[in-house]
mmCIF file of C-alpha atoms in Angstrom:
data_model
loop_
_atom_site.group_PDB
_atom_site.id
_atom_site.type_symbol
_atom_site.label_atom_id
_atom_site.label_comp_id
_atom_site.label_asym_id
_atom_site.label_seq_id
_atom_site.Cartn_x
_atom_site.Cartn_y
_atom_site.Cartn_z
ATOM 1 C CA UNK A 1 312.149 49.171 73.781
ATOM 2 C CA UNK A 2 313.823 48.161 76.721
ATOM 3 C CA UNK A 3 315.205 51.505 76.998
ATOM 4 C CA UNK A 4 311.878 53.148 77.715
ATOM 5 C CA UNK A 5 310.567 49.927 80.185
ATOM 6 C CA UNK A 6 313.635 51.277 81.584
ATOM 7 C CA UNK A 7 313.036 55.108 82.447
ATOM 8 C CA UNK A 8 309.161 54.040 83.743
ATOM 9 C CA UNK A 9 310.821 52.048 85.965
ATOM 10 C CA UNK A 10 313.005 54.569 86.858
ATOM 11 C CA UNK A 11 309.712 57.333 86.915
ATOM 12 C CA UNK A 12 307.283 55.279 88.917
ATOM 13 C CA UNK A 13 310.613 54.859 92.128
ATOM 14 C CA UNK A 14 311.062 58.308 91.728
ATOM 15 C CA UNK A 15 308.102 59.732 92.245
ATOM 16 C CA UNK A 16 305.595 56.690 93.854
ATOM 17 C CA UNK A 17 302.000 57.221 94.302
ATOM 18 C CA UNK A 18 300.492 58.148 96.925
ATOM 19 C CA UNK A 19 297.820 55.593 98.513
ATOM 20 C CA UNK A 20 294.116 56.223 98.259
ATOM 21 C CA UNK A 21 292.254 57.889 101.275
ATOM 22 C CA UNK A 22 289.033 58.273 102.456
ATOM 23 C CA UNK A 23 287.928 61.438 101.924
ATOM 24 C CA UNK A 24 284.799 63.775 102.692
ATOM 25 C CA UNK A 25 282.619 65.805 100.981
ATOM 26 C CA UNK A 26 281.102 68.655 102.979
ATOM 27 C CA UNK A 27 278.398 70.546 102.323
ATOM 28 C CA UNK A 28 278.800 74.224 101.594
ATOM 29 C CA UNK A 29 278.628 77.019 105.051
ATOM 30 C CA UNK A 30 275.172 77.515 106.310
ATOM 31 C CA UNK A 31 273.881 73.780 105.007
ATOM 32 C CA UNK A 32 272.499 71.266 106.379
ATOM 33 C CA UNK A 33 273.439 68.547 104.552
ATOM 34 C CA UNK A 34 274.618 64.789 105.499
ATOM 35 C CA UNK A 35 278.300 64.024 105.523
ATOM 36 C CA UNK A 36 278.511 61.689 103.115
ATOM 37 C CA UNK A 37 281.601 58.994 102.701
ATOM 38 C CA UNK A 38 283.348 59.374 99.229
ATOM 39 C CA UNK A 39 285.293 55.239 98.379
ATOM 40 C CA UNK A 40 288.498 56.566 96.435
ATOM 41 C CA UNK A 41 289.786 52.667 96.768
ATOM 42 C CA UNK A 42 287.943 50.959 94.017
ATOM 43 C CA UNK A 43 289.309 47.796 95.300
ATOM 44 C CA UNK A 44 287.124 48.424 98.536
ATOM 45 C CA UNK A 45 284.460 50.153 96.740
ATOM 46 C CA UNK A 46 284.143 46.350 94.809
ATOM 47 C CA UNK A 47 284.693 44.013 98.104
ATOM 48 C CA UNK A 48 281.714 46.244 99.629
ATOM 49 C CA UNK A 49 279.573 45.021 97.780
ATOM 50 C CA UNK A 50 280.701 40.794 98.591
ATOM 51 C CA UNK A 51 278.421 39.056 100.482
ATOM 52 C CA UNK A 52 281.692 37.926 102.601
ATOM 53 C CA UNK A 53 282.170 41.482 103.641
ATOM 54 C CA UNK A 54 278.203 41.260 104.913
ATOM 55 C CA UNK A 55 277.807 41.577 108.788
ATOM 56 C CA UNK A 56 276.028 38.932 108.995
ATOM 57 C CA UNK A 57 277.906 36.908 106.914
ATOM 58 C CA UNK A 58 279.501 35.136 109.927
ATOM 59 C CA UNK A 59 276.241 33.965 111.519
ATOM 60 C CA UNK A 60 274.881 32.905 108.580
ATOM 61 C CA UNK A 61 277.562 30.561 108.376
ATOM 62 C CA UNK A 62 277.207 29.326 111.906
ATOM 63 C CA UNK A 63 273.479 28.771 110.755
ATOM 64 C CA UNK A 64 273.893 26.651 108.176
ATOM 65 C CA UNK A 65 276.732 24.905 108.676
ATOM 66 C CA UNK A 66 276.519 24.401 112.796
ATOM 67 C CA UNK A 67 272.900 22.813 111.595
ATOM 68 C CA UNK A 68 275.045 20.215 108.946
ATOM 69 C CA UNK A 69 276.909 19.500 111.524
ATOM 70 C CA UNK A 70 274.214 18.896 114.286
ATOM 71 C CA UNK A 71 272.962 16.434 111.640
ATOM 72 C CA UNK A 72 275.274 14.559 111.859
ATOM 73 C CA UNK A 73 275.815 14.084 114.975
ATOM 74 C CA UNK A 74 272.273 12.948 114.631
ATOM 75 C CA UNK A 75 273.041 10.607 112.080
ATOM 76 C CA UNK A 76 275.975 9.499 114.016
ATOM 77 C CA UNK A 77 274.685 8.268 116.715
ATOM 78 C CA UNK A 78 272.187 6.469 115.022
ATOM 79 C CA UNK A 79 274.441 4.435 113.386
ATOM 80 C CA UNK A 80 275.877 3.516 116.468
ATOM 81 C CA UNK A 81 272.326 2.755 118.042
ATOM 82 C CA UNK A 82 272.124 0.496 114.837
ATOM 83 C CA UNK A 83 275.033 -1.155 116.023
ATOM 84 C CA UNK A 84 275.021 -1.684 118.815
ATOM 85 C CA UNK A 85 271.441 -3.415 118.396
ATOM 86 C CA UNK A 86 272.863 -5.408 115.914
ATOM 87 C CA UNK A 87 274.977 -6.630 117.818
ATOM 88 C CA UNK A 88 272.849 -7.368 120.077
ATOM 89 C CA UNK A 89 270.600 -9.375 117.138
ATOM 90 C CA UNK A 90 273.778 -11.700 116.841
ATOM 91 C CA UNK A 91 274.587 -12.383 120.627
ATOM 92 C CA UNK A 92 271.460 -13.620 120.727
ATOM 93 C CA UNK A 93 271.007 -15.915 117.341
ATOM 94 C CA UNK A 94 274.261 -17.408 118.822
ATOM 95 C CA UNK A 95 273.262 -18.066 122.069
ATOM 96 C CA UNK A 96 270.357 -19.058 120.116
ATOM 97 C CA UNK A 97 271.965 -21.302 118.324
ATOM 98 C CA UNK A 98 273.914 -22.953 121.502
ATOM 99 C CA UNK A 99 271.188 -23.153 123.465
ATOM 100 C CA UNK A 100 269.787 -25.335 120.134
ATOM 101 C CA UNK A 101 272.989 -27.476 120.066
ATOM 102 C CA UNK A 102 272.800 -28.316 123.328
ATOM 103 C CA UNK A 103 269.388 -29.515 123.260
ATOM 104 C CA UNK A 104 269.922 -31.835 120.667
ATOM 105 C CA UNK A 105 272.850 -33.361 121.972
ATOM 106 C CA UNK A 106 271.311 -33.146 125.548
ATOM 107 C CA UNK A 107 272.073 -36.889 126.785
ATOM 108 C CA UNK A 108 269.414 -37.600 129.567
ATOM 109 C CA UNK A 109 267.752 -40.326 131.969
ATOM 110 C CA UNK A 110 265.457 -41.170 128.833
ATOM 111 C CA UNK A 111 268.453 -42.771 126.920
ATOM 112 C CA UNK A 112 267.587 -46.654 127.090
ATOM 113 C CA UNK A 113 269.665 -49.038 128.365
ATOM 114 C CA UNK A 114 272.752 -50.332 125.976
ATOM 115 C CA UNK A 115 271.915 -54.318 126.500
ATOM 116 C CA UNK A 116 268.406 -53.264 124.346
ATOM 117 C CA UNK A 117 270.625 -51.558 121.988
ATOM 118 C CA UNK A 118 271.027 -54.962 120.109
ATOM 119 C CA UNK A 119 269.302 -54.380 117.438
ATOM 120 C CA UNK A 120 270.734 -56.833 115.175
ATOM 121 C CA UNK A 121 273.603 -59.785 115.343
ATOM 122 C CA UNK A 122 276.431 -58.868 114.382
ATOM 123 C CA UNK A 123 278.583 -60.762 111.711
ATOM 124 C CA UNK A 124 282.267 -61.755 113.726
ATOM 125 C CA UNK A 125 284.284 -62.030 110.034
ATOM 126 C CA UNK A 126 283.400 -59.111 108.870
ATOM 127 C CA UNK A 127 286.695 -56.701 108.992
ATOM 128 C CA UNK A 128 287.125 -53.720 111.729
ATOM 129 C CA UNK A 129 290.402 -53.093 110.191
ATOM 130 C CA UNK A 130 290.644 -50.176 107.445
ATOM 131 C CA UNK A 131 292.093 -51.407 104.449
ATOM 132 C CA UNK A 132 295.432 -49.814 102.889
ATOM 133 C CA UNK A 133 295.837 -47.392 100.645
ATOM 134 C CA UNK A 134 297.379 -48.241 98.079
ATOM 135 C CA UNK A 135 300.453 -46.274 95.499
ATOM 136 C CA UNK A 136 297.376 -46.381 93.099
ATOM 137 C CA UNK A 137 294.786 -44.998 95.333
ATOM 138 C CA UNK A 138 296.800 -41.900 96.343
ATOM 139 C CA UNK A 139 297.291 -41.313 93.443
ATOM 140 C CA UNK A 140 294.237 -41.189 92.017
ATOM 141 C CA UNK A 141 293.332 -38.916 95.337
ATOM 142 C CA UNK A 142 296.127 -36.568 94.194
ATOM 143 C CA UNK A 143 295.086 -36.606 90.989
ATOM 144 C CA UNK A 144 291.850 -35.539 91.884
ATOM 145 C CA UNK A 145 292.962 -32.726 94.569
ATOM 146 C CA UNK A 146 294.613 -31.177 91.125
ATOM 147 C CA UNK A 147 291.761 -31.123 89.039
ATOM 148 C CA UNK A 148 290.097 -27.527 88.232
ATOM 149 C CA UNK A 149 286.168 -28.206 89.045
ATOM 150 C CA UNK A 150 285.376 -31.062 85.697
ATOM 151 C CA UNK A 151 283.680 -33.627 87.400
ATOM 152 C CA UNK A 152 285.594 -36.800 88.638
ATOM 153 C CA UNK A 153 282.989 -38.728 89.479
ATOM 154 C CA UNK A 154 279.301 -39.407 88.066
ATOM 155 C CA UNK A 155 277.387 -41.761 89.168
ATOM 156 C CA UNK A 156 274.131 -42.030 91.282
ATOM 157 C CA UNK A 157 272.644 -39.002 89.703
ATOM 158 C CA UNK A 158 275.482 -37.849 91.818
ATOM 159 C CA UNK A 159 278.360 -34.989 90.384
ATOM 160 C CA UNK A 160 281.452 -35.110 92.720
ATOM 161 C CA UNK A 161 284.187 -32.387 91.550
ATOM 162 C CA UNK A 162 286.812 -31.049 93.219
ATOM 163 C CA UNK A 163 285.099 -28.585 95.610
ATOM 164 C CA UNK A 164 283.471 -31.560 97.025
ATOM 165 C CA UNK A 165 286.450 -33.753 97.650
ATOM 166 C CA UNK A 166 287.554 -30.753 99.605
ATOM 167 C CA UNK A 167 285.248 -31.182 102.314
ATOM 168 C CA UNK A 168 286.819 -34.119 103.318
ATOM 169 C CA UNK A 169 290.077 -32.795 104.183
ATOM 170 C CA UNK A 170 291.419 -31.636 107.170
ATOM 171 C CA UNK A 171 288.437 -30.886 109.648
ATOM 172 C CA UNK A 172 286.094 -29.644 106.744
ATOM 173 C CA UNK A 173 282.735 -30.448 106.945
ATOM 174 C CA UNK A 174 280.869 -32.887 104.568
ATOM 175 C CA UNK A 175 278.482 -31.896 102.357
ATOM 176 C CA UNK A 176 275.424 -33.464 101.131
ATOM 177 C CA UNK A 177 277.077 -34.521 97.957
ATOM 178 C CA UNK A 178 279.387 -36.172 100.046
ATOM 179 C CA UNK A 179 277.534 -38.106 102.218
ATOM 180 C CA UNK A 180 274.665 -38.983 99.525
ATOM 181 C CA UNK A 181 277.169 -40.621 97.519
ATOM 182 C CA UNK A 182 279.033 -42.434 99.978
ATOM 183 C CA UNK A 183 275.340 -43.468 101.208
ATOM 184 C CA UNK A 184 275.022 -45.346 97.677
ATOM 185 C CA UNK A 185 278.217 -47.030 97.150
ATOM 186 C CA UNK A 186 276.903 -48.603 100.411
ATOM 187 C CA UNK A 187 273.653 -49.679 98.727
ATOM 188 C CA UNK A 188 274.977 -50.944 95.279
ATOM 189 C CA UNK A 189 277.467 -53.029 97.665
ATOM 190 C CA UNK A 190 274.626 -54.752 98.887
ATOM 191 C CA UNK A 191 273.493 -55.414 95.514
ATOM 192 C CA UNK A 192 276.184 -55.781 93.750
ATOM 193 C CA UNK A 193 277.976 -58.508 96.130
ATOM 194 C CA UNK A 194 274.768 -61.274 96.276
ATOM 195 C CA UNK A 195 275.065 -63.172 99.579
ATOM 196 C CA UNK A 196 277.145 -61.852 101.680
ATOM 197 C CA UNK A 197 275.634 -58.278 102.937
ATOM 198 C CA UNK A 198 272.311 -57.201 103.490
ATOM 199 C CA UNK A 199 269.685 -55.578 101.785
ATOM 200 C CA UNK A 200 270.790 -51.969 101.583
ATOM 201 C CA UNK A 201 268.278 -48.414 101.300
ATOM 202 C CA UNK A 202 269.571 -45.091 102.032
ATOM 203 C CA UNK A 203 267.387 -41.602 101.937
ATOM 204 C CA UNK A 204 269.249 -38.687 101.000
ATOM 205 C CA UNK A 205 269.880 -36.073 103.527
ATOM 206 C CA UNK A 206 267.183 -34.216 102.621
ATOM 207 C CA UNK A 207 264.942 -36.577 102.967
ATOM 208 C CA UNK A 208 264.418 -36.414 107.030
ATOM 209 C CA UNK A 209 264.758 -32.418 107.525
ATOM 210 C CA UNK A 210 261.318 -32.336 104.786
ATOM 211 C CA UNK A 211 259.548 -35.692 106.451
ATOM 212 C CA UNK A 212 260.553 -33.206 109.745
ATOM 213 C CA UNK A 213 259.089 -30.527 108.047
ATOM 214 C CA UNK A 214 255.380 -31.896 106.796
ATOM 215 C CA UNK A 215 255.193 -35.493 107.360
ATOM 216 C CA UNK A 216 254.589 -38.171 105.429
ATOM 217 C CA UNK A 217 253.005 -36.179 102.734
ATOM 218 C CA UNK A 218 255.606 -34.469 101.393
ATOM 219 C CA UNK A 219 257.854 -37.453 100.700
ATOM 220 C CA UNK A 220 255.426 -39.964 99.744
ATOM 221 C CA UNK A 221 256.382 -39.606 96.204
ATOM 222 C CA UNK A 222 259.929 -40.142 96.645
ATOM 223 C CA UNK A 223 259.325 -43.582 97.354
ATOM 224 C CA UNK A 224 257.059 -44.182 94.842
ATOM 225 C CA UNK A 225 259.306 -46.807 92.379
ATOM 226 C CA UNK A 226 260.715 -48.178 95.938
ATOM 227 C CA UNK A 227 259.091 -51.070 98.333
ATOM 228 C CA UNK A 228 261.352 -50.014 101.764
ATOM 229 C CA UNK A 229 259.582 -52.878 103.500
ATOM 230 C CA UNK A 230 261.359 -55.598 101.298
ATOM 231 C CA UNK A 231 264.757 -54.254 102.406
ATOM 232 C CA UNK A 232 266.955 -55.903 105.509
ATOM 233 C CA UNK A 233 268.661 -52.476 106.354
ATOM 234 C CA UNK A 234 266.868 -47.867 105.894
ATOM 235 C CA UNK A 235 269.339 -45.871 106.398
ATOM 236 C CA UNK A 236 268.782 -42.371 107.224
ATOM 237 C CA UNK A 237 270.868 -39.857 107.533
ATOM 238 C CA UNK A 238 270.376 -36.802 109.953
ATOM 239 C CA UNK A 239 271.254 -33.086 109.457
ATOM 240 C CA UNK A 240 270.422 -31.336 112.639
ATOM 241 C CA UNK A 241 271.777 -28.005 111.031
ATOM 242 C CA UNK A 242 275.245 -27.686 112.086
ATOM 243 C CA UNK A 243 275.840 -31.732 112.885
ATOM 244 C CA UNK A 244 275.171 -35.292 110.767
ATOM 245 C CA UNK A 245 273.759 -37.978 112.513
ATOM 246 C CA UNK A 246 272.386 -41.491 111.648
ATOM 247 C CA UNK A 247 269.259 -43.246 112.594
ATOM 248 C CA UNK A 248 268.481 -46.810 110.638
ATOM 249 C CA UNK A 249 265.513 -48.950 110.203
ATOM 250 C CA UNK A 250 266.051 -53.025 110.745
ATOM 251 C CA UNK A 251 263.543 -54.066 109.276
ATOM 252 C CA UNK A 252 263.994 -57.926 110.548
ATOM 253 C CA UNK A 253 264.847 -56.606 113.761
ATOM 254 C CA UNK A 254 262.296 -54.485 113.978
ATOM 255 C CA UNK A 255 263.930 -51.495 115.401
ATOM 256 C CA UNK A 256 264.899 -48.515 115.005
ATOM 257 C CA UNK A 257 267.847 -47.075 116.204
ATOM 258 C CA UNK A 258 269.532 -43.524 116.556
ATOM 259 C CA UNK A 259 273.458 -42.827 116.113
ATOM 260 C CA UNK A 260 274.576 -39.825 117.375
ATOM 261 C CA UNK A 261 278.594 -39.182 117.283
ATOM 262 C CA UNK A 262 277.616 -36.711 119.864
ATOM 263 C CA UNK A 263 275.941 -38.031 122.583
ATOM 264 C CA UNK A 264 272.815 -36.957 121.658
ATOM 265 C CA UNK A 265 269.265 -38.071 122.929
ATOM 266 C CA UNK A 266 266.943 -37.023 119.396
ATOM 267 C CA UNK A 267 263.852 -39.080 120.442
ATOM 268 C CA UNK A 268 261.761 -37.364 118.364
ATOM 269 C CA UNK A 269 263.444 -38.496 115.700
ATOM 270 C CA UNK A 270 262.770 -41.883 116.337
ATOM 271 C CA UNK A 271 258.968 -41.134 116.660
ATOM 272 C CA UNK A 272 258.919 -39.121 113.288
ATOM 273 C CA UNK A 273 260.847 -42.087 111.614
ATOM 274 C CA UNK A 274 257.538 -44.833 113.367
ATOM 275 C CA UNK A 275 255.475 -42.716 112.410
ATOM 276 C CA UNK A 276 256.295 -42.055 108.923
ATOM 277 C CA UNK A 277 256.639 -46.140 108.352
ATOM 278 C CA UNK A 278 253.488 -46.351 109.290
ATOM 279 C CA UNK A 279 251.336 -44.193 106.643
ATOM 280 C CA UNK A 280 254.245 -45.852 103.795
ATOM 281 C CA UNK A 281 252.783 -49.135 105.367
ATOM 282 C CA UNK A 282 249.888 -47.887 104.493
ATOM 283 C CA UNK A 283 250.347 -45.806 101.774
ATOM 284 C CA UNK A 284 252.261 -48.849 100.005
ATOM 285 C CA UNK A 285 250.184 -51.891 101.297
ATOM 286 C CA UNK A 286 247.011 -50.566 101.944
ATOM 287 C CA UNK A 287 246.963 -51.586 106.274
ATOM 288 C CA UNK A 288 249.244 -49.762 109.004
ATOM 289 C CA UNK A 289 252.260 -51.204 110.514
ATOM 290 C CA UNK A 290 252.141 -52.249 113.640
ATOM 291 C CA UNK A 291 254.218 -51.152 115.602
ATOM 292 C CA UNK A 292 253.384 -53.185 119.422
ATOM 293 C CA UNK A 293 256.684 -54.980 118.422
ATOM 294 C CA UNK A 294 259.234 -52.720 117.296
ATOM 295 C CA UNK A 295 261.512 -50.603 119.558
ATOM 296 C CA UNK A 296 262.707 -47.034 118.876
ATOM 297 C CA UNK A 297 266.504 -47.601 121.005
ATOM 298 C CA UNK A 298 269.722 -44.518 121.348
ATOM 299 C CA UNK A 299 272.925 -46.497 120.648
ATOM 300 C CA UNK A 300 274.776 -45.377 123.767
ATOM 301 C CA UNK A 301 278.253 -47.360 123.339
ATOM 302 C CA UNK A 302 279.275 -46.127 120.358
ATOM 303 C CA UNK A 303 282.068 -44.604 119.501
ATOM 304 C CA UNK A 304 282.593 -40.457 119.922
ATOM 305 C CA UNK A 305 284.541 -37.958 117.924
ATOM 306 C CA UNK A 306 286.443 -35.497 120.135
ATOM 307 C CA UNK A 307 286.575 -32.299 117.938
ATOM 308 C CA UNK A 308 283.303 -30.279 116.509
ATOM 309 C CA UNK A 309 283.757 -31.646 112.862
ATOM 310 C CA UNK A 310 283.781 -35.114 112.065
ATOM 311 C CA UNK A 311 280.349 -35.796 112.819
ATOM 312 C CA UNK A 312 279.595 -36.520 108.872
ATOM 313 C CA UNK A 313 282.533 -39.043 108.831
ATOM 314 C CA UNK A 314 280.943 -40.830 111.971
ATOM 315 C CA UNK A 315 277.892 -41.079 110.104
ATOM 316 C CA UNK A 316 279.005 -42.540 107.108
ATOM 317 C CA UNK A 317 281.010 -45.024 108.824
ATOM 318 C CA UNK A 318 278.464 -45.595 111.141
ATOM 319 C CA UNK A 319 276.891 -46.415 108.236
ATOM 320 C CA UNK A 320 279.265 -48.246 106.586
ATOM 321 C CA UNK A 321 279.572 -50.770 109.194
ATOM 322 C CA UNK A 322 275.754 -51.377 110.103
ATOM 323 C CA UNK A 323 275.203 -52.550 106.407
ATOM 324 C CA UNK A 324 277.973 -55.308 106.735
ATOM 325 C CA UNK A 325 276.724 -56.407 110.416
ATOM 326 C CA UNK A 326 281.018 -55.591 111.484
ATOM 327 C CA UNK A 327 280.865 -54.988 115.097
ATOM 328 C CA UNK A 328 281.701 -50.842 114.839
ATOM 329 C CA UNK A 329 285.607 -50.343 116.336
ATOM 330 C CA UNK A 330 286.562 -47.312 114.685
ATOM 331 C CA UNK A 331 287.493 -44.890 116.526
ATOM 332 C CA UNK A 332 288.462 -41.087 116.585
ATOM 333 C CA UNK A 333 292.431 -41.504 115.372
ATOM 334 C CA UNK A 334 290.824 -43.220 111.979
ATOM 335 C CA UNK A 335 288.716 -40.136 111.205
ATOM 336 C CA UNK A 336 291.922 -38.662 108.969
ATOM 337 C CA UNK A 337 292.320 -41.975 107.464
#
């Protein structure tokens, strides 16, 4: 078999094939029949039948893929326009938020002078210095930070987890759970330490937004089992979207006071709470509350925050000091504590 293959190869090299060429079949002399080309190469015959050999094939490709390319360009242009529109809307939204913040935090000449801000008598015996953190306290803090999401404290119908504790770290913003829990701790202290502190009631952080949105009717049932007029001090956490403040209602002194660590002048909050008191008194006592002798005060000579994240801490400390009638003496430097 091997020898046969070798002989065949030698024979092929000795007499190479002549390439097939196209010849013409001529008509016999004296006839007028046209000359018809004859394709001798079978590969050429096969390729001649393919679409890619057609003179119109290139034009067809240009028409097909040119349209696709044009549509793609249009789509890219539409997406670019959509992107620019979204960027513009985002910029406008941030500008709107900035304007709203400036409006909320703007200090105007309407603010009452500090002479009128003395809404209660301060207890000079109340300590103003911050307590020292003991090693036992630090151990509790470290255990809380190492927890894996389980409930650390379950009291006042509020559950506190490590995620809530995390809002107390660094420059994080306090969440509703931390602020509500702290307010309830103040309320509990006023009840357990009888005679030393005034009676305190605290609304949740969800009260003021609901009241502002729908008036007394939307929060009427919130005090179904509570007579707020039997308490000396009412604490109202105020959330302005990106800023925490505190409002208080001092029943004996007949003063509604607004505390803002960024110097805001939210007179609307004072009016909103005054209207609430009138309607709540009507619902509970049967007569509207006469506010002729009441004052609405925006406290100005109070500590101010020096960053954009400690407003929640300031609101909590305002509440804690006011509930003891202690002189407000803390500052921005005390916030890490």
